[in-house]
PDB file of C-alpha atoms and ligand atoms in Angstrom:
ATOM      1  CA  UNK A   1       0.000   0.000   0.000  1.00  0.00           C
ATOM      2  CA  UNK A   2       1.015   3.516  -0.634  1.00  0.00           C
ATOM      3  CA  UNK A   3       2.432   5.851   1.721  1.00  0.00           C
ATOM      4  CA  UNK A   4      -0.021   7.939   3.186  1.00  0.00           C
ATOM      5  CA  UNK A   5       1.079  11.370   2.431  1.00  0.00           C
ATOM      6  CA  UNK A   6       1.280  10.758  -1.130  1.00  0.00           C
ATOM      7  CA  UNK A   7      -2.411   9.939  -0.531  1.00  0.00           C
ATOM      8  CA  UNK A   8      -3.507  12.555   1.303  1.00  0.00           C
ATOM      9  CA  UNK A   9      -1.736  15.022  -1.345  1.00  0.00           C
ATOM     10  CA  UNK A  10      -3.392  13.552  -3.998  1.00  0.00           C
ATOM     11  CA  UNK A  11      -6.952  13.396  -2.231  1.00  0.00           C
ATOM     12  CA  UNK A  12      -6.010  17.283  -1.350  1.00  0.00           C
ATOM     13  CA  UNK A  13      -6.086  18.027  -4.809  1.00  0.00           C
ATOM     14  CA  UNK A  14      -9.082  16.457  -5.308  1.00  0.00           C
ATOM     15  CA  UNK A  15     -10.954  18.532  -2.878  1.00  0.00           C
ATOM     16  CA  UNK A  16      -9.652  21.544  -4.151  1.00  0.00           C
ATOM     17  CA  UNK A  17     -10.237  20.828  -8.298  1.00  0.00           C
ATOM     18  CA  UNK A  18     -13.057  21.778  -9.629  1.00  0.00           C
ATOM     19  CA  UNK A  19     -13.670  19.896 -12.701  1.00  0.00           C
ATOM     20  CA  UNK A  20     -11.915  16.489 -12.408  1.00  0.00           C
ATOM     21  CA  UNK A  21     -10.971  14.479 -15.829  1.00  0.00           C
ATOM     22  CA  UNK A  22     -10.175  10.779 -15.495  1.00  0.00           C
ATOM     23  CA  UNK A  23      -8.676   8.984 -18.166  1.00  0.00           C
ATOM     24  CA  UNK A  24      -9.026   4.712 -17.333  1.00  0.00           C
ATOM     25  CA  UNK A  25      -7.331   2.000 -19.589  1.00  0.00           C
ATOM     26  CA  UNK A  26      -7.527  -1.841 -19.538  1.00  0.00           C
ATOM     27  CA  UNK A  27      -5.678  -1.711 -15.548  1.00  0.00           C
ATOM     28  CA  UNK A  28      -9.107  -0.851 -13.906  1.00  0.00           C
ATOM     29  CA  UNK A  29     -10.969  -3.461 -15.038  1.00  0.00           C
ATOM     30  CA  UNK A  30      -8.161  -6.319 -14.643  1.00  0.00           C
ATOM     31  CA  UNK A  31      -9.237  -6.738 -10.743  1.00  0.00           C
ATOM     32  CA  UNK A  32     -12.759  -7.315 -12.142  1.00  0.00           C
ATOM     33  CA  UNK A  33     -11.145 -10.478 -14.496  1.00  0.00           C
ATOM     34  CA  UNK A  34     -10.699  -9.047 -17.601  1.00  0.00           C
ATOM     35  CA  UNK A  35      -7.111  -8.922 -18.566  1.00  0.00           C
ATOM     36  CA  UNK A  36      -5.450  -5.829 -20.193  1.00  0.00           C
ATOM     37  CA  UNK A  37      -2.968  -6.100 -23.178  1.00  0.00           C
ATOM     38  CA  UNK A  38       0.316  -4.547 -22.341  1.00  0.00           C
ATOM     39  CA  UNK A  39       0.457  -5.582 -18.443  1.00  0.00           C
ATOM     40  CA  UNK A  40       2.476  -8.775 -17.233  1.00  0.00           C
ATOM     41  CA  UNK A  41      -0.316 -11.064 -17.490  1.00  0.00           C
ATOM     42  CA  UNK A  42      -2.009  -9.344 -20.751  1.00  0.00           C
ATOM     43  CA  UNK A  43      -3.315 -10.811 -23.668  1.00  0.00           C
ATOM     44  CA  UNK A  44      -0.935  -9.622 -26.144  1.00  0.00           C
ATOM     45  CA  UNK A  45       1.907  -9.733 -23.170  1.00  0.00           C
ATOM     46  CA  UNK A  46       1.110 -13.866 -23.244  1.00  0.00           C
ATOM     47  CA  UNK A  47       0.095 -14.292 -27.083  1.00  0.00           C
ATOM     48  CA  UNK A  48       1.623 -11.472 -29.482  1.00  0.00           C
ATOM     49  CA  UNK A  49      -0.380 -13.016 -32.581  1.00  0.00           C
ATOM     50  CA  UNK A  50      -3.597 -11.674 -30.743  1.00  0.00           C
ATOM     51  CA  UNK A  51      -2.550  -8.349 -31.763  1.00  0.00           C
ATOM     52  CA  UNK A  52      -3.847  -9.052 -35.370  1.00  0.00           C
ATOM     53  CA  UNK A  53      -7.120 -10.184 -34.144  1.00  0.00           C
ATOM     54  CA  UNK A  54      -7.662  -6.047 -33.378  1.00  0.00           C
ATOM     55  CA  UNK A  55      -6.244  -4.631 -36.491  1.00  0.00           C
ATOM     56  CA  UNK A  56      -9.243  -3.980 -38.862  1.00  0.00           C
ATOM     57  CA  UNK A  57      -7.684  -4.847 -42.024  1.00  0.00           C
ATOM     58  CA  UNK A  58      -6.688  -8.046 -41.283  1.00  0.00           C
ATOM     59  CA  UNK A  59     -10.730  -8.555 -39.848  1.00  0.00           C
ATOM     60  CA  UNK A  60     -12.127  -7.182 -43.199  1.00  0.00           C
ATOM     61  CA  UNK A  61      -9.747  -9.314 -45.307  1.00  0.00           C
ATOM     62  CA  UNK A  62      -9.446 -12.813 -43.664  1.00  0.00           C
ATOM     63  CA  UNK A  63     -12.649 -14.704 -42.823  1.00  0.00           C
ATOM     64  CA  UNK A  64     -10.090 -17.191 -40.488  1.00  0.00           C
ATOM     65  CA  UNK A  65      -9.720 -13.578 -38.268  1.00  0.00           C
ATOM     66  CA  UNK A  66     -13.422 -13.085 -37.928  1.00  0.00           C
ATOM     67  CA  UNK A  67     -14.063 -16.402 -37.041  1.00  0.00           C
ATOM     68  CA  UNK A  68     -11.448 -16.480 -34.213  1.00  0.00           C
ATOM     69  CA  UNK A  69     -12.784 -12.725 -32.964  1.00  0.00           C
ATOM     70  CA  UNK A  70     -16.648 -14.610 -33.240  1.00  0.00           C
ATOM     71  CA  UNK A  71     -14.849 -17.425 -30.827  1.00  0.00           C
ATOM     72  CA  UNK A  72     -13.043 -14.632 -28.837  1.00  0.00           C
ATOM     73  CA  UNK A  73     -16.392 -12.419 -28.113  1.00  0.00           C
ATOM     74  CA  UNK A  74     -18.422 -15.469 -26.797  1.00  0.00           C
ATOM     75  CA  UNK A  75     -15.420 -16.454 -24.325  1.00  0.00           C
ATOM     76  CA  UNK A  76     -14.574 -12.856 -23.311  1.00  0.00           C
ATOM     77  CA  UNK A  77     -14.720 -12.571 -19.584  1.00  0.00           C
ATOM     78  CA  UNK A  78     -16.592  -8.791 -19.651  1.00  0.00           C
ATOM     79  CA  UNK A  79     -19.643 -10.980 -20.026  1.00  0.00           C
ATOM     80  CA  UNK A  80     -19.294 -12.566 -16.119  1.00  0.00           C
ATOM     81  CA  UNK A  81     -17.575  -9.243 -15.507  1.00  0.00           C
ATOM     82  CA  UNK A  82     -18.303  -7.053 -12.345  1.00  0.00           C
ATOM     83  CA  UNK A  83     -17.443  -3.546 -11.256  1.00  0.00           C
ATOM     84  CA  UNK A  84     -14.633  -3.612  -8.666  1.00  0.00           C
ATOM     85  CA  UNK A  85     -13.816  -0.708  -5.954  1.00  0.00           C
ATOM     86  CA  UNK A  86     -12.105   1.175  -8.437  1.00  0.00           C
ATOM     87  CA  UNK A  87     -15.306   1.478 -11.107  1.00  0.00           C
ATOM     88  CA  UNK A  88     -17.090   2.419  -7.567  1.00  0.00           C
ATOM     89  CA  UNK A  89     -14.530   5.264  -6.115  1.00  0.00           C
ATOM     90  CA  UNK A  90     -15.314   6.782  -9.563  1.00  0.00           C
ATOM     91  CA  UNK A  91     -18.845   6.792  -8.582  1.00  0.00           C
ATOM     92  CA  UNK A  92     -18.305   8.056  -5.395  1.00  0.00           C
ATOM     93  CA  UNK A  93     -16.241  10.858  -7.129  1.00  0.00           C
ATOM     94  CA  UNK A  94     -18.941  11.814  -9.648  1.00  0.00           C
ATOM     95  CA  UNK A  95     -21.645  11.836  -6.563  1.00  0.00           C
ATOM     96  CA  UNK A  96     -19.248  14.310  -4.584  1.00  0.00           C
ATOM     97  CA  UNK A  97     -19.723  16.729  -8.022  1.00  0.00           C
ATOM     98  CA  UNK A  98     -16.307  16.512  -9.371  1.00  0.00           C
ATOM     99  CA  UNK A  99     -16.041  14.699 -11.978  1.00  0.00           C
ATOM    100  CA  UNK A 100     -16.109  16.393 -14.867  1.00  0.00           C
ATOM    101  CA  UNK A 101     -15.592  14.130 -17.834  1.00  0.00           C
ATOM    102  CA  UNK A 102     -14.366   9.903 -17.813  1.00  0.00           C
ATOM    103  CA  UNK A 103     -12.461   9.324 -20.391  1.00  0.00           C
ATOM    104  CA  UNK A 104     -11.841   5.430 -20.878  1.00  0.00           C
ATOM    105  CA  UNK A 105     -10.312   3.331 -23.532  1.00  0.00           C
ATOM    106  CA  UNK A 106     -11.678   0.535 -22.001  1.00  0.00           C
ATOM    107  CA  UNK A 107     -14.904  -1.686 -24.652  1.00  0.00           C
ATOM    108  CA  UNK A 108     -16.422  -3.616 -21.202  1.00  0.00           C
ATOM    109  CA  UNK A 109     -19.244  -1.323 -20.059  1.00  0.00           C
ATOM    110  CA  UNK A 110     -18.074  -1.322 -16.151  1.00  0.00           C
ATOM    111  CA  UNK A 111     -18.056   2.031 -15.650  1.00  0.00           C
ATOM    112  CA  UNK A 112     -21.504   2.655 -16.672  1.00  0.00           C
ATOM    113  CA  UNK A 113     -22.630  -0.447 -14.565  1.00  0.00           C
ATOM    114  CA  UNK A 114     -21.097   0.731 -11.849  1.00  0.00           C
ATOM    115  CA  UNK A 115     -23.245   4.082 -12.123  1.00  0.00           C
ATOM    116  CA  UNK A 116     -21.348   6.946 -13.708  1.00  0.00           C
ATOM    117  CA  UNK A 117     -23.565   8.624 -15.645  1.00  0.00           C
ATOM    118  CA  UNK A 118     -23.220   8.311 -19.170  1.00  0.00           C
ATOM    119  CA  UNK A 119     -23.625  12.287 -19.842  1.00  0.00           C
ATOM    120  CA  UNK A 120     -19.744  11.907 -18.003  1.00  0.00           C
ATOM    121  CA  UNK A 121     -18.674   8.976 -19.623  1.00  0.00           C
ATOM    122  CA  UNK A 122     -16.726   8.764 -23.234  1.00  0.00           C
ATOM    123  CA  UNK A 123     -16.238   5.310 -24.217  1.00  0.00           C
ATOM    124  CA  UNK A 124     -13.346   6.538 -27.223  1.00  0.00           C
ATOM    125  CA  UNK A 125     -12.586   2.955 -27.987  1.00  0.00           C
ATOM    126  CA  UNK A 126     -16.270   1.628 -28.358  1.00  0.00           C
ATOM    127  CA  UNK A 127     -18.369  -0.905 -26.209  1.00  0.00           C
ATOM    128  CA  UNK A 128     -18.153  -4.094 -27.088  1.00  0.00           C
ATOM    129  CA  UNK A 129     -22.116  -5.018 -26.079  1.00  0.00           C
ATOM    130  CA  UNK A 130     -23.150  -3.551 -29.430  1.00  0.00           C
ATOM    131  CA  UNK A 131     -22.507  -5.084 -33.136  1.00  0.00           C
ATOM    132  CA  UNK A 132     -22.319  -2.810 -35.957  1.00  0.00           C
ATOM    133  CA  UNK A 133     -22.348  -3.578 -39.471  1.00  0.00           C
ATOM    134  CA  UNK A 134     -19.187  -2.331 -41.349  1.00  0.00           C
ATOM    135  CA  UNK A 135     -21.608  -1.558 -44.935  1.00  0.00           C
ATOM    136  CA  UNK A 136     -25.051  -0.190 -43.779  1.00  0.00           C
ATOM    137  CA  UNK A 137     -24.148   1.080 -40.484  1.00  0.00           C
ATOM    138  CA  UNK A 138     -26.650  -1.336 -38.824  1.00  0.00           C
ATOM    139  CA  UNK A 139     -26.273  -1.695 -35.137  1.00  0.00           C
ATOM    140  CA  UNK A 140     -27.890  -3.837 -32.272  1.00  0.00           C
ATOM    141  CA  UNK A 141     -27.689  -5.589 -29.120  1.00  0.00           C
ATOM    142  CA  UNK A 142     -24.271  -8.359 -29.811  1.00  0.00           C
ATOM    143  CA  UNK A 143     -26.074 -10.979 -27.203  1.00  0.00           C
ATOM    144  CA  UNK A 144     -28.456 -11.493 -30.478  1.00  0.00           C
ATOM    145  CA  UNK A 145     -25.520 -11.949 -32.500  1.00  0.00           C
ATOM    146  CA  UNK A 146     -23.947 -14.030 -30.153  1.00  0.00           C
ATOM    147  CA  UNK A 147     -26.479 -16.140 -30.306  1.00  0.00           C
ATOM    148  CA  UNK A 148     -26.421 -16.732 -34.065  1.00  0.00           C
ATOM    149  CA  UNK A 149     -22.018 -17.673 -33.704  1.00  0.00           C
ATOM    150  CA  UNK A 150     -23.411 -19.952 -31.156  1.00  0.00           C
ATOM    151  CA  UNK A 151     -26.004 -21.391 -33.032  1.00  0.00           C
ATOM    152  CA  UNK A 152     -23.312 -22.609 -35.591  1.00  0.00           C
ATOM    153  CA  UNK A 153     -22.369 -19.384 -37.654  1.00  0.00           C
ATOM    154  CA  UNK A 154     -19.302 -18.827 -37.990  1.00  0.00           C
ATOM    155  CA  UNK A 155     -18.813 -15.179 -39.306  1.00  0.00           C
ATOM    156  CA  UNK A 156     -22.131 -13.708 -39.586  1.00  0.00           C
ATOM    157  CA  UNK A 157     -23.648 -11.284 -41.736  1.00  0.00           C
ATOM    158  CA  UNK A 158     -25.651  -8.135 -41.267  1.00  0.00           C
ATOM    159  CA  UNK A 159     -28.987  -9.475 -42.143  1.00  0.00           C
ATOM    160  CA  UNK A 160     -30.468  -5.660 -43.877  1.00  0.00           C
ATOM    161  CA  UNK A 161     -27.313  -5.973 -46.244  1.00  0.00           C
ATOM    162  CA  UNK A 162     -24.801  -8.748 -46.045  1.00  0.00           C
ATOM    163  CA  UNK A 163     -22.259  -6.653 -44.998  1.00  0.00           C
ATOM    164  CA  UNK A 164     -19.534  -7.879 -42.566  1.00  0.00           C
ATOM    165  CA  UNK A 165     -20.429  -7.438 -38.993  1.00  0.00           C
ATOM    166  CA  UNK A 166     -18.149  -6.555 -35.914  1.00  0.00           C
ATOM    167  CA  UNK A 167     -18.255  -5.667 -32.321  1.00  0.00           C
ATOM    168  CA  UNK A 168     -18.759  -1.834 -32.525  1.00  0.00           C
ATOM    169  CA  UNK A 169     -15.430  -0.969 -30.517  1.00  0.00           C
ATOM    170  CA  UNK A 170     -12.439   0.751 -32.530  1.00  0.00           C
ATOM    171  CA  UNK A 171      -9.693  -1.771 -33.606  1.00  0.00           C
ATOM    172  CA  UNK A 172      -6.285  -0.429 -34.959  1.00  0.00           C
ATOM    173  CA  UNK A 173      -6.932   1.186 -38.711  1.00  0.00           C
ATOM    174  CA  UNK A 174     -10.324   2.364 -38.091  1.00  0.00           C
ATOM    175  CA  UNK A 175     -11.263   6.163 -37.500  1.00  0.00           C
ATOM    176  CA  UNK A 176     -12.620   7.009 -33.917  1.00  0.00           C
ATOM    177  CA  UNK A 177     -16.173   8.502 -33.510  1.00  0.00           C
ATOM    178  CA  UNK A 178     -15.082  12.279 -34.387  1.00  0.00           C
ATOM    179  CA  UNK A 179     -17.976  13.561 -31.392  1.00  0.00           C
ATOM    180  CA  UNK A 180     -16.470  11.378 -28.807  1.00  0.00           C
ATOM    181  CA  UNK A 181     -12.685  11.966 -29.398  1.00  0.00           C
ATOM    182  CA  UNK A 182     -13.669  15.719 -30.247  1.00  0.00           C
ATOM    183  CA  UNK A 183     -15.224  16.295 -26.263  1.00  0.00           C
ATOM    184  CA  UNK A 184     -12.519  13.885 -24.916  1.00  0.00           C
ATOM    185  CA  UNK A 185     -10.188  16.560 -26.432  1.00  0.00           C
ATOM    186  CA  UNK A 186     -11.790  19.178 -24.737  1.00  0.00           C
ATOM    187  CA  UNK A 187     -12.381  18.080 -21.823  1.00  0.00           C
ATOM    188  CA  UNK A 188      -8.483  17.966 -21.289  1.00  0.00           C
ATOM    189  CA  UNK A 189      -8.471  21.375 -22.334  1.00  0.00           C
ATOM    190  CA  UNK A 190     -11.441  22.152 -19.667  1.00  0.00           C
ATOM    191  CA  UNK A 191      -9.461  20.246 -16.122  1.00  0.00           C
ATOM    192  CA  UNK A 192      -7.741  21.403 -13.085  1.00  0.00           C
ATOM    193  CA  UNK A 193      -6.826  17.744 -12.734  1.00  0.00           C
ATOM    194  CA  UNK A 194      -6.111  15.134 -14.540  1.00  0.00           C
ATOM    195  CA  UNK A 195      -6.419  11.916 -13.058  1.00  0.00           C
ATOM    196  CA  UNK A 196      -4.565   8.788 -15.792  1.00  0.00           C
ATOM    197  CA  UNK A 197      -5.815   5.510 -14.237  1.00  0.00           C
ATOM    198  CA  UNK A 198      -4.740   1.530 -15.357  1.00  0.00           C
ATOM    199  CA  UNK A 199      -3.202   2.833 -18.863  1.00  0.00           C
ATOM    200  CA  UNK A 200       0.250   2.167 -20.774  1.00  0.00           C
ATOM    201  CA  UNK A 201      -0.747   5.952 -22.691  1.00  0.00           C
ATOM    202  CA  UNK A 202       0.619   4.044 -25.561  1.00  0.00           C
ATOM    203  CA  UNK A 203      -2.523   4.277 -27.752  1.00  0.00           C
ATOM    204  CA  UNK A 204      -2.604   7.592 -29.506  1.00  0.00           C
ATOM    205  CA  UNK A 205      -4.145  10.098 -29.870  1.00  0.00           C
ATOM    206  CA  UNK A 206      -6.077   9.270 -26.584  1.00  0.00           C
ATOM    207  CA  UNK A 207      -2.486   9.199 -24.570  1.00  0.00           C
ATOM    208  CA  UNK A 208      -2.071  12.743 -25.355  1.00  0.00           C
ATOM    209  CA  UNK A 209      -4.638  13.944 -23.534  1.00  0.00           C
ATOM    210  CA  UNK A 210      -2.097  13.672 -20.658  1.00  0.00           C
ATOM    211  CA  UNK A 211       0.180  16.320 -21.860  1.00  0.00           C
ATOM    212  CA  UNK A 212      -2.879  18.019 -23.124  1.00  0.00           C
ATOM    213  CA  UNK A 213      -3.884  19.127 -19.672  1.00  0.00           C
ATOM    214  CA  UNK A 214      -0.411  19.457 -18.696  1.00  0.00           C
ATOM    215  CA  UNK A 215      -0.101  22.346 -21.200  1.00  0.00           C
ATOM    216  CA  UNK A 216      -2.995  23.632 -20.208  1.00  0.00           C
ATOM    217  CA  UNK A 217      -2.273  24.159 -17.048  1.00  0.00           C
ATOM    218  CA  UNK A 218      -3.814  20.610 -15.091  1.00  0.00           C
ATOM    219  CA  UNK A 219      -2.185  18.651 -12.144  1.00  0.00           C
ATOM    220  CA  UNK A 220      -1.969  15.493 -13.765  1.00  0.00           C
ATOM    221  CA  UNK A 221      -1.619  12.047 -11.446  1.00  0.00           C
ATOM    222  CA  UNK A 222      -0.829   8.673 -12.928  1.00  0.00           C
ATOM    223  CA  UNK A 223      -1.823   5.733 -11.101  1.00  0.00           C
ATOM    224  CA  UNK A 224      -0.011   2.618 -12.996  1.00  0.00           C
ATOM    225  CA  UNK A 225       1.239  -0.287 -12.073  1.00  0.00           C
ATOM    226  CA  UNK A 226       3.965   0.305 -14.461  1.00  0.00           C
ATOM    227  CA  UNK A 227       5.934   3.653 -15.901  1.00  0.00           C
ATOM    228  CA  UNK A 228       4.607   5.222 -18.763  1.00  0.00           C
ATOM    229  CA  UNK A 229       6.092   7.561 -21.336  1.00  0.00           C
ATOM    230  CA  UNK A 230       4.285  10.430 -19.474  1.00  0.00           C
ATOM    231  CA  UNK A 231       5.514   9.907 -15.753  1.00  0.00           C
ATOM    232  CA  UNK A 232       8.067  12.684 -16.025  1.00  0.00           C
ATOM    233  CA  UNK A 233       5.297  15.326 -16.486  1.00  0.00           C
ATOM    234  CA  UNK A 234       3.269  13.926 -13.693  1.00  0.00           C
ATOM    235  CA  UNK A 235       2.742  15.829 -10.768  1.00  0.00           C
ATOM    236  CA  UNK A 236       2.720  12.371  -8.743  1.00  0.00           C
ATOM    237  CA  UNK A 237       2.815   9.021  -9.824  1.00  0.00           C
ATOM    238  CA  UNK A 238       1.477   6.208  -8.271  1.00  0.00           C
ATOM    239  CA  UNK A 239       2.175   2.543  -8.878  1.00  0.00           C
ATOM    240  CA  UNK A 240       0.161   0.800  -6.264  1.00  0.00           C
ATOM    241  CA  UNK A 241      -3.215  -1.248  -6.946  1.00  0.00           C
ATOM    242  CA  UNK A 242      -6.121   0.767  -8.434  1.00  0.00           C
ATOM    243  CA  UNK A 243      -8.426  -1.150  -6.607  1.00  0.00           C
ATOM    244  CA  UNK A 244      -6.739  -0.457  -3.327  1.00  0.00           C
ATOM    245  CA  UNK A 245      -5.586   3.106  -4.074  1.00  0.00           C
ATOM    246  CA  UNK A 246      -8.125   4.799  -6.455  1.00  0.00           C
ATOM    247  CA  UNK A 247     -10.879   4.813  -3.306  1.00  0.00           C
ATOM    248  CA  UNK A 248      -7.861   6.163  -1.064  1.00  0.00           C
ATOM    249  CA  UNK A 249      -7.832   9.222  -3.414  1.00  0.00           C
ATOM    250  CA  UNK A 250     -11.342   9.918  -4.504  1.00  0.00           C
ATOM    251  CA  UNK A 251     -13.261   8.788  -1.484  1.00  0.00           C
ATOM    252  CA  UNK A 252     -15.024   6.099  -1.968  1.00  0.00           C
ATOM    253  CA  UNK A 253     -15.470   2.779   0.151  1.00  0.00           C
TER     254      UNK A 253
HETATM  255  P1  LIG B 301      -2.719  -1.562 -21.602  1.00  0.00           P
HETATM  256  O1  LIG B 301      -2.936  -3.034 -21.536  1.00  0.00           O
HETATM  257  O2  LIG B 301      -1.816  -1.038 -22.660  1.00  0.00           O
HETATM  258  O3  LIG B 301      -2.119  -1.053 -20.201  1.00  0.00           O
HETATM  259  C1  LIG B 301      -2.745  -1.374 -18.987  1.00  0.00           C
HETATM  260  C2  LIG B 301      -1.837  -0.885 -17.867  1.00  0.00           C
HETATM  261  O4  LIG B 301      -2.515  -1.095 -16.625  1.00  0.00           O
HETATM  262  C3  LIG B 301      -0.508  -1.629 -17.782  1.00  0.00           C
HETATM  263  O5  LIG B 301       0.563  -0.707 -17.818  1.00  0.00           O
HETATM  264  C4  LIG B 301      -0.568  -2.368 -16.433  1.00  0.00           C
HETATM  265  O6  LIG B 301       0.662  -2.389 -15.766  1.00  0.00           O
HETATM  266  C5  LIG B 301      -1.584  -1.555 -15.661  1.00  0.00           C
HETATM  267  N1  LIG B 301      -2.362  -2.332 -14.695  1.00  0.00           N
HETATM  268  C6  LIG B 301      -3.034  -3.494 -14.918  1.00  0.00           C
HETATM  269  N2  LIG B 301      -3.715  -3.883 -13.833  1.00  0.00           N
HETATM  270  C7  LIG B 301      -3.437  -2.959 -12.858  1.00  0.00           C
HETATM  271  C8  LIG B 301      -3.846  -2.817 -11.513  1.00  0.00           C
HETATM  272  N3  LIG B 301      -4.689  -3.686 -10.933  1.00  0.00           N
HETATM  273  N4  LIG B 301      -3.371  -1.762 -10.805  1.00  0.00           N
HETATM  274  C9  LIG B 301      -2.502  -0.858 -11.377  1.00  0.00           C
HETATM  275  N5  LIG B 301      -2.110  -0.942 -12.675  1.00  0.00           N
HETATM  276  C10 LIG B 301      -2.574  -1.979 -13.414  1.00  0.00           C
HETATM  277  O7  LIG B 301      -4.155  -0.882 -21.640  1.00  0.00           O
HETATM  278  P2  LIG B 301      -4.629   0.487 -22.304  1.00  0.00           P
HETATM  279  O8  LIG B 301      -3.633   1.559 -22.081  1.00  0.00           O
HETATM  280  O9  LIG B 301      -6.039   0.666 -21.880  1.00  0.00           O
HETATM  281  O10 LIG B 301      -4.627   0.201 -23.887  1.00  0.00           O
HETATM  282  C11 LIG B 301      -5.124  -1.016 -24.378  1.00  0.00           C
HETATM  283  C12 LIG B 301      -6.247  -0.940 -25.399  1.00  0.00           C
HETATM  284  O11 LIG B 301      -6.903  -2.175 -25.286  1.00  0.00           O
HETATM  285  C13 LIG B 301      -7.296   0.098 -25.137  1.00  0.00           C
HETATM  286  O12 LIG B 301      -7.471   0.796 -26.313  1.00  0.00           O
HETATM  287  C14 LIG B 301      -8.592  -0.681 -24.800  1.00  0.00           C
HETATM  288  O13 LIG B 301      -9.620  -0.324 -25.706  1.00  0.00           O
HETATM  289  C15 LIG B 301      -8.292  -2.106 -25.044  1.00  0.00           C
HETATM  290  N6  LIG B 301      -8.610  -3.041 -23.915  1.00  0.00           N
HETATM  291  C16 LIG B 301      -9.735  -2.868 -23.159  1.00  0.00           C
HETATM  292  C17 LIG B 301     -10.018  -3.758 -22.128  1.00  0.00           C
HETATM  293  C18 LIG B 301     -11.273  -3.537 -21.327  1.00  0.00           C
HETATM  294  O14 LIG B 301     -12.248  -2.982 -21.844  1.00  0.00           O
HETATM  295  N7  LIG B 301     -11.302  -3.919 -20.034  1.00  0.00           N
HETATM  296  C19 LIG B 301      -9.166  -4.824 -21.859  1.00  0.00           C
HETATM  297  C20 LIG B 301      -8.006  -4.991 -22.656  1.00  0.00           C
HETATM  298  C21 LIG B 301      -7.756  -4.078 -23.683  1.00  0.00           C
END
């Protein structure tokens, strides 16, 4: 556990900002089972070739990728997932009328289902409990999908078009959703403090939303359980567990 006065510093700052921006990656959510990427035990850490499973043109070109992604959504562990006390001391931040935007990279949904608001909430990277068709645009619940792949299809197809259909999260190659990136963007511009939770900041241009509010004149905090390119513009850095630490800082249980 951390020392305490780093705590308490960090949980001053709080108090005193008035519009708090928190950025979360993949580390928030791996104390609620769902691994991250990059960490020690993450899937692309364990299995480099999984890295092509989330590059869009290799999905749109090889039916043997969209099969395995099919195989990969109906095993992925968001679907058994719960919040953990990090997803909650973000809660307990937006109740306490800080919180001024979440920012997360992160496709599992926990941070809505553990009650931030969605008006707060920016999911940059997608949710992964909608489909989307990559032709018409079509988009709907991906249980109903699911249940197609599990009833013995493969790679299914949008059934208004044919198209080829995909969780509607942004994989490497493909544009992000210009509204969401554009308030993320501002948002950084917009904080006292920004607070970077459970990311590497090695997926751009989200990472530079760190030295975004930096420039602009932000505390910033990082609270990984590894460095990142970004610690040396932090105004702390902390590399304990978010699910022991994050509720230290923002007050929750
Ligand atoms: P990343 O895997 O690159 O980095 C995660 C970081 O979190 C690592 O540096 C790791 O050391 C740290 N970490 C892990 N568990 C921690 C813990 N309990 N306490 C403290 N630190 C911890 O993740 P990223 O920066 O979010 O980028 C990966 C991309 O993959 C994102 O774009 C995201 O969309 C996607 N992704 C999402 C999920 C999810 O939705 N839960 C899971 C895996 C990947």
């Amino acid at each position: 556990m951390l020392s305490s006065a780093i705590i308490e510093s960090v949980r001053a700052w709080i108090d005193a900002a008035r519009r708090v921006v928190v950025l979360t990656g993949a580390g928030i959510s791996t104390d609620s089972d769902i691994p991250d990427f990059r960490g020690p035990n993450g899937v692309w850490t364990r299995n480099p070739a999984a890295e092509r499973l989330s590059d869009i043109r290799h999905y749109t070109a090889d039916a043997e990728v969209r099969k395995a992604s099919w195989r990969g959504r109906i095993e992925h562990p968001v679907w058994s997932a719960t919040p953990n006390a990090g997803h909650l001391a973000l809660v307990a931040l937006e109740r306490r009328g800080k919180l001024h935007a979440l920012i997360t990279q992160n496709i599992d949904g926990l941070h809505l289902r553990a009650g931030n608001s969605c008006e707060r909430v920016l999911e940059v990277h997608g949710n992964l409990h909608q489909a989307i068709c990559l032709a018409c645009g079509w988009k709907g619940a991906m249980q109903a999908v699911l249940t197609r792949v599990r009833a013995g299809d493969e790679d299914p197809r949008c059934v208004t078009c044919g198209g080829i259909l995909k969780s509607d999260t942004i994989s490497f190659g493909q544009a992000l959703v210009p509204a969401v990136i554009d308030r993320a963007m501002q948002s950084a511009h917009e904080t006292d403090l920004l607070l970077a939770v459970g990311t590497s900041l090695r997926v751009f241009p989200v990472a530079n939303i760190v030295p975004i509010a930096k420039a602009a004149g932000a505390r910033v905090v990082i609270m990984n359980a590894e460095p990142t390119q970004f610690d040396d513009i932090a105004d702390a850095v902390l590399n304990g567990s978010i699910s022991a630490e994050l509720p230290r800082v923002c007050g929750g249980e």
